[in-house]
């Protein structure tokens, strides 16, 4: 009887759906674990970068594995900013649409992305560990790394593009089965993020394929540093939105339900994602306000465009705050601030994401300062800049994904979250440490303390002569790094403890997709947003309108520099 039942069409459909879900879960688990393994090493090195500023040089202790501050900083930047993000984001952006649409992703392509990414990571890791490539995560030429490094990064970037066809294919299949219906929200958000990343990646891919790879292989004798930097920032700016938008997916589409409420507006969410898409890619040269060789008029236009890219985040601030207020009031919160207290602050996943939002207010505000050409001249290349990005990527990506892990690991593995109170402590420590680091780093930066300086290698008397007046701020930077490091230790105990815990059928929580109050039906924004091809074209046209006049003088007046190895 039971074997007969298994062969009925409904039962076999159920079985195949369950197999699809299990296969998609395995995929995301592989991406997630590899990403967090990279972060573990990256964060451990981060503590050394922090104490360096207080004049404490711990690099000697890591001989012969890590020889210099610059080798450690290269590993720190590449592992955290590229490897952790690319792995977790690729898995996340495939898995959520597949579950939202109830469709099996093209697993071959998805696994190809995973294995290629791993291959590229191992190539770059080899080059960084043998100290042949201590060129930092921006790898500015004429500093010259080994070919393993550049080829590894090229492979990682190519691998990160493969989730795009996987998600677009699921979207197309779903749309064929549901003619006239708008793309479900999370799938829309994943698609725009990946399309944005496709256009964003063109600069780095061109830099790698036409310049860095052949140069490091000895096929070209010289390199043009200005052209390479400009192509790098073509990608290097929008990559920050490739880090941010997956965090926003959680904040918009999952957090409201986790907090006990609903997302207030589907169309506003889509609008924020469309604006992020269109404004992110053309503005990379705001990282080059101090570079010669870029016309002032272009720097002025890029200032205006950069300020525009803050608009979708301001929309986000209000939409998400209202969604959270709705949740707080539903939970019985009263008065101007009672709703805030009524939010489920004891849930480590919710707390992590709300704390990330709080710190992002400061990270975003600093970004608006950087966006201004004049003000950026005060803070460029100072500790202000790392302080800015430790309050953005380390919160809106890392802290949000730490919070996501607290429901995602039980969801993927069927194991109960290990030590929830330690999980809660870990996110407060991470948040507190980064806020302290961020505050003190902005302060030190304003006082002129440079970023990326191995200042702990200076003799103590010289260190005090140079930095004595801001030593307190630099001690706070170190303390913040240490506190965040403690948070990371607590987090990884919870992470590994959960993976090793016992299976429990009740632990397998569902994905907290939120309901929405307004939309998507009947909204003009939603209708317009469906034309993803047109939005991609519009973004490409705006990007070229900014970059053709920027790149033209560089292409017609090339610089020929020989490679340097200064470490
Ligand atoms: Fe940036 C440099 C401009 C956002 C990352 N940025 C960097 C670098 C990194 C980085 C890594 O214009 C250094 C690169 C290097 O190594 O040299 N950035 C901006 C601007 C924004 C911005 C205008 N950055 C980010 C994000 C990042 C990131 C996001 C990572 C994820 N940045 C710059 C510029 C430079 C730069 C220049 C070059 C500087 C130089 O001199 O080198 C904007 O997108 C920011 C908009 C954000 C907001 C905040 C909105 C607030 C929200 C929270 C709401 C809170 C709620 C809480 C709802 C306006 C959404 C309610 C609370 C409850 C709990 C109920
Ligand atoms: Cu930027």
PDB file of N, CA and C in Angstrom, residues 16 45 52 63 83 92 96 136 192 202 216-217 222 258 327 332 352 364 402 412 450 471 488 492 563:
ATOM      1  N   UNK A  16       9.657  15.037  -4.925  1.00  0.00           N
ATOM      2  CA  UNK A  16      10.657  15.778  -5.697  1.00  0.00           C
ATOM      3  C   UNK A  16      10.800  17.199  -5.148  1.00  0.00           C
ATOM      4  N   UNK A  45      42.686  38.517  12.140  1.00  0.00           N
ATOM      5  CA  UNK A  45      43.740  39.459  11.749  1.00  0.00           C
ATOM      6  C   UNK A  45      43.322  40.900  12.041  1.00  0.00           C
ATOM      7  N   UNK A  52      47.494  47.641  16.335  1.00  0.00           N
ATOM      8  CA  UNK A  52      48.601  48.337  15.662  1.00  0.00           C
ATOM      9  C   UNK A  52      48.496  49.839  15.904  1.00  0.00           C
ATOM     10  N   UNK A  63      55.162  35.231  13.053  1.00  0.00           N
ATOM     11  CA  UNK A  63      56.232  34.756  12.160  1.00  0.00           C
ATOM     12  C   UNK A  63      56.273  33.232  12.189  1.00  0.00           C
ATOM     13  N   UNK A  83      36.073  37.517   0.001  1.00  0.00           N
ATOM     14  CA  UNK A  83      35.753  36.083   0.092  1.00  0.00           C
ATOM     15  C   UNK A  83      34.486  35.863   0.919  1.00  0.00           C
ATOM     16  N   UNK A  92      23.007  33.087  -0.718  1.00  0.00           N
ATOM     17  CA  UNK A  92      21.802  33.769  -0.207  1.00  0.00           C
ATOM     18  C   UNK A  92      20.894  34.207  -1.355  1.00  0.00           C
ATOM     19  N   UNK A  96      17.114  32.228  -1.512  1.00  0.00           N
ATOM     20  CA  UNK A  96      15.849  32.875  -1.153  1.00  0.00           C
ATOM     21  C   UNK A  96      14.852  32.877  -2.318  1.00  0.00           C
ATOM     22  N   UNK A 136      47.418  44.843  -0.624  1.00  0.00           N
ATOM     23  CA  UNK A 136      46.166  45.298  -0.024  1.00  0.00           C
ATOM     24  C   UNK A 136      44.963  44.968  -0.920  1.00  0.00           C
ATOM     25  N   UNK A 192      17.710  42.402  -9.050  1.00  0.00           N
ATOM     26  CA  UNK A 192      18.313  43.733  -9.261  1.00  0.00           C
ATOM     27  C   UNK A 192      19.720  43.778  -8.667  1.00  0.00           C
ATOM     28  N   UNK A 202      32.163  45.066 -14.500  1.00  0.00           N
ATOM     29  CA  UNK A 202      32.855  45.236 -15.785  1.00  0.00           C
ATOM     30  C   UNK A 202      34.208  45.935 -15.629  1.00  0.00           C
ATOM     31  N   UNK A 216      51.180  40.620 -14.915  1.00  0.00           N
ATOM     32  CA  UNK A 216      51.814  39.755 -13.910  1.00  0.00           C
ATOM     33  C   UNK A 216      52.359  38.474 -14.539  1.00  0.00           C
ATOM     34  N   UNK A 217      51.825  38.114 -15.720  1.00  0.00           N
ATOM     35  CA  UNK A 217      52.345  36.931 -16.407  1.00  0.00           C
ATOM     36  C   UNK A 217      53.566  37.271 -17.264  1.00  0.00           C
ATOM     37  N   UNK A 222      54.792  47.053 -18.767  1.00  0.00           N
ATOM     38  CA  UNK A 222      54.417  48.198 -17.926  1.00  0.00           C
ATOM     39  C   UNK A 222      52.904  48.226 -17.712  1.00  0.00           C
ATOM     40  N   UNK A 258      10.119  38.763  11.660  1.00  0.00           N
ATOM     41  CA  UNK A 258      10.842  38.313  12.862  1.00  0.00           C
ATOM     42  C   UNK A 258      10.513  39.205  14.064  1.00  0.00           C
ATOM     43  N   UNK A 327       5.578  46.826  14.146  1.00  0.00           N
ATOM     44  CA  UNK A 327       5.775  45.598  14.915  1.00  0.00           C
ATOM     45  C   UNK A 327       5.734  45.892  16.411  1.00  0.00           C
ATOM     46  N   UNK A 332       2.309  45.728  21.633  1.00  0.00           N
ATOM     47  CA  UNK A 332       1.795  46.398  22.828  1.00  0.00           C
ATOM     48  C   UNK A 332       2.561  47.658  23.203  1.00  0.00           C
ATOM     49  N   UNK A 352      20.533  41.615  16.383  1.00  0.00           N
ATOM     50  CA  UNK A 352      21.687  41.843  15.502  1.00  0.00           C
ATOM     51  C   UNK A 352      21.302  42.802  14.383  1.00  0.00           C
ATOM     52  N   UNK A 364      26.410  55.663   7.437  1.00  0.00           N
ATOM     53  CA  UNK A 364      25.819  56.353   6.279  1.00  0.00           C
ATOM     54  C   UNK A 364      26.085  57.844   6.348  1.00  0.00           C
ATOM     55  N   UNK A 402      25.358  37.741  10.570  1.00  0.00           N
ATOM     56  CA  UNK A 402      25.504  37.024  11.845  1.00  0.00           C
ATOM     57  C   UNK A 402      24.107  36.760  12.407  1.00  0.00           C
ATOM     58  N   UNK A 412      18.646  25.297   8.057  1.00  0.00           N
ATOM     59  CA  UNK A 412      19.330  24.463   7.056  1.00  0.00           C
ATOM     60  C   UNK A 412      19.691  23.083   7.606  1.00  0.00           C
ATOM     61  N   UNK A 450      46.931  58.628   9.537  1.00  0.00           N
ATOM     62  CA  UNK A 450      46.723  57.979   8.237  1.00  0.00           C
ATOM     63  C   UNK A 450      46.135  56.581   8.376  1.00  0.00           C
ATOM     64  N   UNK A 471      46.645  59.910  21.115  1.00  0.00           N
ATOM     65  CA  UNK A 471      46.866  58.537  21.571  1.00  0.00           C
ATOM     66  C   UNK A 471      45.599  57.940  22.181  1.00  0.00           C
ATOM     67  N   UNK A 488      33.274  38.219  18.174  1.00  0.00           N
ATOM     68  CA  UNK A 488      33.464  37.205  17.133  1.00  0.00           C
ATOM     69  C   UNK A 488      33.712  35.835  17.773  1.00  0.00           C
ATOM     70  N   UNK A 492      31.388  32.644  17.015  1.00  0.00           N
ATOM     71  CA  UNK A 492      31.824  31.376  16.408  1.00  0.00           C
ATOM     72  C   UNK A 492      31.574  30.189  17.355  1.00  0.00           C
ATOM     73  N   UNK A 563      56.514  47.654 -12.611  1.00  0.00           N
ATOM     74  CA  UNK A 563      56.011  47.105 -11.357  1.00  0.00           C
ATOM     75  C   UNK A 563      56.972  47.332 -10.196  1.00  0.00           C
TER      76      UNK A 563
END
